[in-house]
Short mmCIF file of C-alpha atoms and ligand atoms in Angstrom, two decimals:
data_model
loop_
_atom_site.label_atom_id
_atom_site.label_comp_id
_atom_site.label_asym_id
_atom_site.label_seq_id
_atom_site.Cartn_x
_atom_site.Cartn_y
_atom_site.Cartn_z
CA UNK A 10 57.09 53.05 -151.82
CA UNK A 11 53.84 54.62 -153.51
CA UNK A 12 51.09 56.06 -151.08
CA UNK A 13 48.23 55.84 -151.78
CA UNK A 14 45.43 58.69 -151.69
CA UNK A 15 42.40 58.60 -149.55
CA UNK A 16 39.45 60.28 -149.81
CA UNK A 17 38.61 62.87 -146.63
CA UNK A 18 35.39 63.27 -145.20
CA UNK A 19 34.98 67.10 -142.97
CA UNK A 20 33.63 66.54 -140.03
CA UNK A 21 30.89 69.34 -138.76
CA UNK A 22 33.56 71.32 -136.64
CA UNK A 23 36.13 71.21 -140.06
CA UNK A 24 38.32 68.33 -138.87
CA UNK A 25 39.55 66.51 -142.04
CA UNK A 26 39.89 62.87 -141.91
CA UNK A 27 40.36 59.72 -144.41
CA UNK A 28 37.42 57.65 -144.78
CA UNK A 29 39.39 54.71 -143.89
CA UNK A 30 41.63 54.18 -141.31
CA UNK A 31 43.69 51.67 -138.73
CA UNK A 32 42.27 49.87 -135.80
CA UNK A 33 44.52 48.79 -133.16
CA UNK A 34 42.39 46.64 -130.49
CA UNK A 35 45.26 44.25 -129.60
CA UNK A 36 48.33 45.73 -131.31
CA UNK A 37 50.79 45.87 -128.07
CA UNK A 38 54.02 45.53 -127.71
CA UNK A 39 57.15 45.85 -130.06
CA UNK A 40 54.92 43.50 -132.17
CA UNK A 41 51.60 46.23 -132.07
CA UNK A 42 54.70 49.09 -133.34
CA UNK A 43 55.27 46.85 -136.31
CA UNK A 44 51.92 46.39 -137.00
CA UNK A 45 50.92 50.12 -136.81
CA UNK A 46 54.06 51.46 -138.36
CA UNK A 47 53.22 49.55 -141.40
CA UNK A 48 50.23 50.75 -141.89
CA UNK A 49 51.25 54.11 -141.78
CA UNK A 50 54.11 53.46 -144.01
CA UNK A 51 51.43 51.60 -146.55
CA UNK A 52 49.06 55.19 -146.36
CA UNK A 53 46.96 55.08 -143.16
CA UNK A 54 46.40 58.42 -142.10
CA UNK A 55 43.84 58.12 -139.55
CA UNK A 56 44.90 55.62 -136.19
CA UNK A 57 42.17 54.74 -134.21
CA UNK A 58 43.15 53.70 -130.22
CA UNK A 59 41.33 53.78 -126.78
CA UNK A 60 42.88 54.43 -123.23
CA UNK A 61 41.51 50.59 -122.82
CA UNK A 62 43.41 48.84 -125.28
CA UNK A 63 46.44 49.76 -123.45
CA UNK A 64 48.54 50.35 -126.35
CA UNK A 65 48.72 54.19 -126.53
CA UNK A 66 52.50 53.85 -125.82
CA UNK A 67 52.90 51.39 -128.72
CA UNK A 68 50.84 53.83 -130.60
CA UNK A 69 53.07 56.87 -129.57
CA UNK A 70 55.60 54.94 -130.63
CA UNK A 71 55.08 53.86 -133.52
CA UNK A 72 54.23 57.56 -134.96
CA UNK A 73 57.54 58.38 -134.16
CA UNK A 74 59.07 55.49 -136.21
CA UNK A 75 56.69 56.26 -138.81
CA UNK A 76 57.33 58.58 -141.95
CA UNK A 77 53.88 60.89 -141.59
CA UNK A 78 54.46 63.93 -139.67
CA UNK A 79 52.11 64.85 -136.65
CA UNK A 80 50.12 66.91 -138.83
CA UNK A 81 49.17 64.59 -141.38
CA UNK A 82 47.80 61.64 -139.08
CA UNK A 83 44.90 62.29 -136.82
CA UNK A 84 44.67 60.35 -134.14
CA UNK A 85 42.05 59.14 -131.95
CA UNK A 86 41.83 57.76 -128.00
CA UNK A 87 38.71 56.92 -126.26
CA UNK A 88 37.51 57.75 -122.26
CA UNK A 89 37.02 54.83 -120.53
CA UNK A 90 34.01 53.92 -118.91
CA UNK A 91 35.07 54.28 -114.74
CA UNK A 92 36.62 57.83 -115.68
CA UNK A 93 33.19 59.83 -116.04
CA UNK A 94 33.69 61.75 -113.35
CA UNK A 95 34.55 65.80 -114.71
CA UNK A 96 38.09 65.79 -113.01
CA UNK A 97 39.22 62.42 -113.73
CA UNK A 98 37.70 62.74 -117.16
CA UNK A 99 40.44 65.16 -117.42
CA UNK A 100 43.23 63.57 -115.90
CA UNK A 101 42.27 60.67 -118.10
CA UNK A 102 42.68 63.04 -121.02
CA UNK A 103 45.76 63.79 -119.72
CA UNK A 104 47.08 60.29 -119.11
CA UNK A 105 46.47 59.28 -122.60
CA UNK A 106 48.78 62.03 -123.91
CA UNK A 107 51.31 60.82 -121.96
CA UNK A 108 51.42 57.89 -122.74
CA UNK A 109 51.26 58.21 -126.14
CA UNK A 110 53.88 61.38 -126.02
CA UNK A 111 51.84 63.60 -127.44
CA UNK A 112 50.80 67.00 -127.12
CA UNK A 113 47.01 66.57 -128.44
CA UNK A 114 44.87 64.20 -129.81
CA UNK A 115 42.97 64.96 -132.99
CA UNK A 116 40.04 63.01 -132.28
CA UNK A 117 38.90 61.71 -128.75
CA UNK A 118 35.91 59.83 -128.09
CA UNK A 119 33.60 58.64 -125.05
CA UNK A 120 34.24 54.94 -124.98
CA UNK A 121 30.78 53.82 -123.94
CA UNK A 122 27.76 55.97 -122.47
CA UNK A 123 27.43 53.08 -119.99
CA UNK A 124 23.39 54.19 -119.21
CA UNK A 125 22.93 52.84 -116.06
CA UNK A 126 25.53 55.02 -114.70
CA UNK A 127 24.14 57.64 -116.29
CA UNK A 128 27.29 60.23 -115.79
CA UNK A 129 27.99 60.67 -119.67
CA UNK A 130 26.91 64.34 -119.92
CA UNK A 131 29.07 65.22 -117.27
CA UNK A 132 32.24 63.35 -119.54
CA UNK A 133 30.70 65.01 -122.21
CA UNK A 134 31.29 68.02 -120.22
CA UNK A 135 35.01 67.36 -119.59
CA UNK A 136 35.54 66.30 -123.40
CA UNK A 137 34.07 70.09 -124.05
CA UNK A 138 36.44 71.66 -122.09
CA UNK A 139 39.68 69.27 -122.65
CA UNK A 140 38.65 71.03 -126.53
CA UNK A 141 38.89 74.47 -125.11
CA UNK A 142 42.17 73.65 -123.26
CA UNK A 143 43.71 72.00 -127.08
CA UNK A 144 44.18 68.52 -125.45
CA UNK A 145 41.90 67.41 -128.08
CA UNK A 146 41.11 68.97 -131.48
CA UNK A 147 37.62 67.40 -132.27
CA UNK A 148 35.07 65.22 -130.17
CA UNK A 149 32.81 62.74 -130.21
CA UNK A 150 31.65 59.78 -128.79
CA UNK A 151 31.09 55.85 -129.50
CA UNK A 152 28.35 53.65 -129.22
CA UNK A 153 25.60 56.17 -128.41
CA UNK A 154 22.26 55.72 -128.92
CA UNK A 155 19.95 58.41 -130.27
CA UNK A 156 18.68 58.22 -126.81
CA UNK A 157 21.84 59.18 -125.27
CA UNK A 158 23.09 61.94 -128.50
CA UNK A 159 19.77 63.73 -127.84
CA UNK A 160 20.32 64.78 -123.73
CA UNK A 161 24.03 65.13 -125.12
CA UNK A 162 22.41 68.27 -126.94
CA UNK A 163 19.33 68.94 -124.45
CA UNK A 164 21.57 69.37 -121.42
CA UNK A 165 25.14 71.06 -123.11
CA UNK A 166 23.80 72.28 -126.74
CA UNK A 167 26.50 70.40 -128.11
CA UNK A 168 26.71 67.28 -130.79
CA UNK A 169 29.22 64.96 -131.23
CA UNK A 170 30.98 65.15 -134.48
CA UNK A 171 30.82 61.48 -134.74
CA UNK A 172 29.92 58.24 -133.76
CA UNK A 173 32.21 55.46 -133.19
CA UNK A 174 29.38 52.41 -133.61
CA UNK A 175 29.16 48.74 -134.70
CA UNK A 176 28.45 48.28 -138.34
CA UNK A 177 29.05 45.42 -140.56
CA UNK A 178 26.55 43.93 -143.17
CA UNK A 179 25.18 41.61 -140.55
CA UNK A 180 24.62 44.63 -138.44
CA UNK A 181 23.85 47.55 -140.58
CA UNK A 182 22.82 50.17 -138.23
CA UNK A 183 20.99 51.80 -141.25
CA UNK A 184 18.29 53.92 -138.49
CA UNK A 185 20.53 55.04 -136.55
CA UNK A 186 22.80 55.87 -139.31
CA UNK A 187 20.10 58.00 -140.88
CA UNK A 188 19.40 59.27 -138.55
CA UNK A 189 23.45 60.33 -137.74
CA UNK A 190 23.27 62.17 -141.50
CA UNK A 191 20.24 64.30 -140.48
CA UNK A 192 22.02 65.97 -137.98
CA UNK A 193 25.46 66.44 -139.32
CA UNK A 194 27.31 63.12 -137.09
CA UNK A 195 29.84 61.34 -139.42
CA UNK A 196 29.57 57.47 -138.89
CA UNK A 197 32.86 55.23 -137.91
CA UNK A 198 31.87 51.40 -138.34
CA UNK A 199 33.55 49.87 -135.79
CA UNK A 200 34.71 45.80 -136.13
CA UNK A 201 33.31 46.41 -140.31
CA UNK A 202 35.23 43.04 -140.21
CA UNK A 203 32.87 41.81 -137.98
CA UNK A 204 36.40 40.65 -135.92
CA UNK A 205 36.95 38.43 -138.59
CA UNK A 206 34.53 35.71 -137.12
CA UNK A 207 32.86 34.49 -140.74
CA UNK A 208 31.87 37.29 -142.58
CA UNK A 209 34.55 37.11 -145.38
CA UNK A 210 33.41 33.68 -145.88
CA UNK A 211 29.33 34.03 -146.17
CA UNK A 212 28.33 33.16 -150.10
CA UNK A 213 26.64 36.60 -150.32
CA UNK A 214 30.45 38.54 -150.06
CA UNK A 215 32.23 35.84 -151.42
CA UNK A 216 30.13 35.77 -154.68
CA UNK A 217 30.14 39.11 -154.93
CA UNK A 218 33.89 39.38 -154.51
CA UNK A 219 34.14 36.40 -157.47
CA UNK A 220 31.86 38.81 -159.76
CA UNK A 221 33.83 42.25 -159.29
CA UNK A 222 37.37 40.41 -159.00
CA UNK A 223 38.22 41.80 -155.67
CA UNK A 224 38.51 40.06 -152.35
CA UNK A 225 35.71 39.77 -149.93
CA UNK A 226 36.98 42.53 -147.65
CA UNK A 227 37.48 45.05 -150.15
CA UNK A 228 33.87 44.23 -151.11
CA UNK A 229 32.57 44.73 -147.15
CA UNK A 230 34.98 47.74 -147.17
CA UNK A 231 33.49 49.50 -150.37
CA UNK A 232 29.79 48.85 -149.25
CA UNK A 233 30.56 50.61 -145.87
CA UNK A 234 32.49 53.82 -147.79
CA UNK A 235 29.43 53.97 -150.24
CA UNK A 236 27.31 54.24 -147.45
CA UNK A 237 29.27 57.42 -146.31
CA UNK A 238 30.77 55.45 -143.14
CA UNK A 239 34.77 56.04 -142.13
CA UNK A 240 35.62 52.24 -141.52
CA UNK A 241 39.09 51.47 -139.31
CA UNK A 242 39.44 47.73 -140.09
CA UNK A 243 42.90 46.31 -138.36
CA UNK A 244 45.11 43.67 -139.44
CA UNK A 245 48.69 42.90 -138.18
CA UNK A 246 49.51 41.92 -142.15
CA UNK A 247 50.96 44.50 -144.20
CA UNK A 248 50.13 42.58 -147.15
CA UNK A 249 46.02 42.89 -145.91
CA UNK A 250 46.66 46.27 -144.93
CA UNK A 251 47.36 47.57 -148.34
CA UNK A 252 44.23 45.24 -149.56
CA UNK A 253 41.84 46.39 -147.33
CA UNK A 254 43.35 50.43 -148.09
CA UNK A 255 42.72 49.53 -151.92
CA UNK A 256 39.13 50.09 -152.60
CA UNK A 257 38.44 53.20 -154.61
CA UNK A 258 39.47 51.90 -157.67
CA UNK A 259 35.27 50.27 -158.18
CA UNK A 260 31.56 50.65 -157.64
CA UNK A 261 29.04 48.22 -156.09
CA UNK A 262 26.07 48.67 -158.09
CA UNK A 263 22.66 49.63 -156.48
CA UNK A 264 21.07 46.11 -156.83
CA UNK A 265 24.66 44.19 -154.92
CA UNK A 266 24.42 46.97 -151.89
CA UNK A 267 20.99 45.82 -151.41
CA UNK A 268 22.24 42.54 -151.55
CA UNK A 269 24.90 43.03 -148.40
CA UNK A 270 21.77 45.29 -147.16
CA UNK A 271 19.87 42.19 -146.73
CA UNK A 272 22.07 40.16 -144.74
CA UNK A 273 21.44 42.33 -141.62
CA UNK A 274 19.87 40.55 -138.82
CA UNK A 275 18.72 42.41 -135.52
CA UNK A 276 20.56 39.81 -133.58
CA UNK A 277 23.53 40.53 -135.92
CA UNK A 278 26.02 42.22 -133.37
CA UNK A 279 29.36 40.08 -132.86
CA UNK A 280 28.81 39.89 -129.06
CA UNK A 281 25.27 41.39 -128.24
CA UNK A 282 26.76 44.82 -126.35
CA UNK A 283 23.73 46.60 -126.98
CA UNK A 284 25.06 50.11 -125.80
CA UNK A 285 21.42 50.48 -123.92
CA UNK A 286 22.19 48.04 -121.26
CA UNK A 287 25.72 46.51 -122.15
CA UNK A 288 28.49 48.44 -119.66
CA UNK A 289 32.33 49.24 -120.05
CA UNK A 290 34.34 50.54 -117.59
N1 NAP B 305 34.40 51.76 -130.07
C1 NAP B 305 34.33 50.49 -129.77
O1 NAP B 305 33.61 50.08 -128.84
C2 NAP B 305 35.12 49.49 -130.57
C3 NAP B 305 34.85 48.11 -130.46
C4 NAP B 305 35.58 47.23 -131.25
C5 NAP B 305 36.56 47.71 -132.11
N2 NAP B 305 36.83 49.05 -132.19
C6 NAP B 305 37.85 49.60 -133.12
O2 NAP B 305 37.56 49.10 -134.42
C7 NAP B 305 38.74 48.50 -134.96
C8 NAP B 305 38.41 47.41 -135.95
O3 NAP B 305 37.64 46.39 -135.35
P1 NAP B 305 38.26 44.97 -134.91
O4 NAP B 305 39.70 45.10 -134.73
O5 NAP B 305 37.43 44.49 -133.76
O6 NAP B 305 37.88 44.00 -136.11
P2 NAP B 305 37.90 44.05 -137.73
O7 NAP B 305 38.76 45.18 -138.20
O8 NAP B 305 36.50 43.95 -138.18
O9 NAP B 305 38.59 42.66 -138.05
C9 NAP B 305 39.92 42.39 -137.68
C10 NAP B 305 40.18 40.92 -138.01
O10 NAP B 305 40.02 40.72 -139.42
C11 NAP B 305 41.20 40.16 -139.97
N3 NAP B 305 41.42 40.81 -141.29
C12 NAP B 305 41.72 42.11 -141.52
N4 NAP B 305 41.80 42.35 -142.83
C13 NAP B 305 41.54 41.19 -143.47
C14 NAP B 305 41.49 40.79 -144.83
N5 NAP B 305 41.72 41.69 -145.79
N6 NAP B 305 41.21 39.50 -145.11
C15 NAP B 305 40.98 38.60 -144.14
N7 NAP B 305 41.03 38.91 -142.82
C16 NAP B 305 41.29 40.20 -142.48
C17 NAP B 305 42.31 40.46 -139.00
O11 NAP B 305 43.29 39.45 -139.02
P3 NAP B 305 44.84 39.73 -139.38
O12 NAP B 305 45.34 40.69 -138.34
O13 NAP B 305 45.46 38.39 -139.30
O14 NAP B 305 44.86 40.31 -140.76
C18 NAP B 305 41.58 40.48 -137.66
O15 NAP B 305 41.47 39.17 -137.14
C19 NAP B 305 39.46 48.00 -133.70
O16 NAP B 305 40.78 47.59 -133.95
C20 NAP B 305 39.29 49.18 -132.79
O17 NAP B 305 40.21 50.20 -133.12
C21 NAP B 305 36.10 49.94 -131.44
#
């Protein structure tokens, strides 16, 4: 089966990644292996998974079915909100690789800042030294707010590499994503998607799609890469895997990104978590 070849992005600590990979929100189960083995057979070299979705032992497993060797597939977890705490930060760590069998992860992100209980420096604290001990390669965090990335660096001198945040073109995030390039924090649009709740079907995309002969997701998908985003869209379909993997091949023009642009609404997020009050534990 031909591979195909995705661009890498470096990440400010010289972590090499794809600028696309594989969500797996939901993938469980000897169905969730099938799902994520096939999208590593079809090229996906970048898995994206959280100690919440309670799949890191599908995930674990279906790396070992797989054909790409350890090396060659970064892969990500996320610290779930109740584990803040320093120690059980750690063990948290810890748990993850376990369950996934594996020795480190390449990526592994703060789920949620979760304000309001206000003990994300001292996670970022434990993700600092879980990097020191090699249980993790590179870190970073998801859904922080400049807000929260700025006493990140006030109180340990430390940024995240990057941040894990909504983005779709009904929620384009372009502030904060500007403000992300200034000081060297790659972007991962989480949901780009937008969960598959309507976006594939607004006229804008689907027009759009029509004009460049490509499908509506490939459009979404090419606007996020040529805003320098990684994306991790999921599907359980190989055939929409290798779709959504196949967008390199064409270039939105200036005038059609402004279009998708445009359809950004500040009440645009799928379900309103605004990361400065919305909680996850
Ligand atoms: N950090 C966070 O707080 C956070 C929050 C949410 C998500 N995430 C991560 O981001 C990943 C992606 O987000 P998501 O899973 O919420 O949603 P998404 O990737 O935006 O959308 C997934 C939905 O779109 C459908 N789909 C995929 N490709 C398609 C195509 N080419 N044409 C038509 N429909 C298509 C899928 O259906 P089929 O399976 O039937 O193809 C599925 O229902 C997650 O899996 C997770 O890893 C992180």
């Amino acid at each position: 089966m031909m591979v195909l070849e995705i661009p890498k992005i470096r990440l400010r600590d010289g972590l090499e990644i794809p600028v696309i990979g594989f969500g797996t929100v939901f993938l469980k189960g000897s169905e969730g292996v099938l799902a994520i083995r096939s999208a590593i057979e079809d090229g996906y070299r970048l898995i994206d998974s959280a100690y919440n979705y309670e799949n890191e032992g599908t995930l674990g497993e279906a790396i070992r079915q797989g054909p790409a060797s350890r090396n060659e597939l970064p892969v990500t977890s996320k610290l779930p909100g109740r584990y803040h705490g320093y120690d059980e930060a750690i063990k948290a760590i810890e748990e993850s690789l376990f369950r996934a069998q594996l020795d480190y992860f390449d990526l592994y992100l703060i789920h949620w800042p979760n304000p309001k209980e206000g003990k994300y420096v001292e996670a970022w604290k434990a993700l600092i030294d879980a990097k020191k001990r090699g249980l993790v390669r590179s870190i970073g965090v998801s859904n922080f707010l400049p807000e929260h990335l700025e006493r990140l660096d006030k109180e340990t001198g430390e940024l995240p590499v990057i941040n894990q945040i909504e983005m779709h073109p009904f929620f384009n995030q372009s502030s904060q994503r500007r403000w992300q390039e200034e000081r060297g924090i790659v972007t991962e649009a989480w949901s780009p998607l937008f969960r598959g709740r309507g976006l594939l079907g607004d006229e804008t995309i689907m027009a759009l799609a029509d004009a460049y002969g490509k499908t509506p997701a490939q459009i979404v998908l090419r606007w996020h890469h040529q805003h320098g985003a990684v994306t991790i869209p999921r599907s359980s379909s190989p055939e929409r895997q290798r779709e959504n993997l196949s967008i390199f091949g064409f270039e939105l023009s200036g005038d059609d990104m402004k279009k998708i642009d445009g359809l950004s609404r500040p009440d645009g997020r799928i379900d309103d978590q605004d990361p400065a009050v919305y909680q996850e534990f």
